Amino acid sequence: MVKNITSFTGNGVADWLVQRVSAVILAAYTLFLVVWFLALPEWSYEAWSGLFAQGWMKIFTVLAVLSFVAHAWIGIWTATTDYLKSNTAVRILVQLAVILVLFIYLIVTFDAVWGV
């Protein structure tokens, strides 16, 4: 059996499951932030930084970003392998560009959340 090393899990069912779980995590994170903003009597930097200073929110944020990265990569990999079949060089360039952007996004997130 030939295995594609650029897919997220190398298994279509596992990729499907990762996308569904990551979508639920992203929806929960978005819903939480919307409810938090609507419930907040006054928006301020202190309230925002107070929320993100809590350990559970840092973990939730990192989990949401990891979910976004996994979800985005599976989607981009699927789209590029489906629609850029004839031009391997372009497909690889697009995939490498997306990997670079997602990696930078992860680094910036860890730096912003944990001050690493």
XYZ file of C-alpha atoms in Angstrom, residues 3-62:
60
model
C 1.095 6.023 1.818
C 1.008 9.763 1.159
C 3.373 11.427 3.607
C 1.783 14.858 3.229
C -1.647 13.867 4.512
C -2.321 14.590 8.186
C -2.906 11.038 9.399
C -2.414 8.938 6.267
C -5.908 7.561 6.746
C -9.040 9.088 5.241
C -11.298 8.024 8.115
C -8.886 9.439 10.692
C -8.602 12.697 8.722
C -12.400 12.902 8.603
C -12.597 12.353 12.378
C -9.881 14.946 13.092
C -11.787 17.494 10.997
C -15.051 16.806 12.828
C -13.493 16.955 16.301
C -11.526 20.095 15.435
C -14.695 21.727 14.079
C -16.494 21.034 17.365
C -13.593 22.524 19.358
C -13.502 25.610 17.123
C -17.277 26.023 17.409
C -17.109 25.740 21.208
C -14.278 28.290 21.384
C -16.122 30.725 19.119
C -19.391 30.285 20.982
C -17.650 30.830 24.310
C -16.034 34.071 23.125
C -19.303 35.376 21.643
C -21.212 34.642 24.858
C -18.402 36.126 26.957
C -18.434 39.347 24.902
C -22.224 39.611 25.054
C -22.287 38.987 28.801
C -19.547 41.496 29.533
C -21.020 44.739 30.883
C -18.067 46.829 29.688
C -15.372 45.872 27.203
C -11.897 46.748 28.387
C -8.327 45.641 28.073
C -8.337 44.583 31.726
C -11.299 42.235 31.195
C -9.740 40.782 28.042
C -6.289 40.288 29.591
C -7.910 38.919 32.757
C -9.689 36.253 30.734
C -6.540 35.233 28.864
C -4.407 35.284 32.033
C -6.291 32.255 33.350
C -4.642 28.881 32.775
C -7.762 27.143 31.467
C -8.257 29.870 28.855
C -4.641 29.578 27.716
C -5.097 25.830 27.292
C -8.450 26.332 25.526
C -6.858 28.882 23.184
C -3.914 26.637 22.320
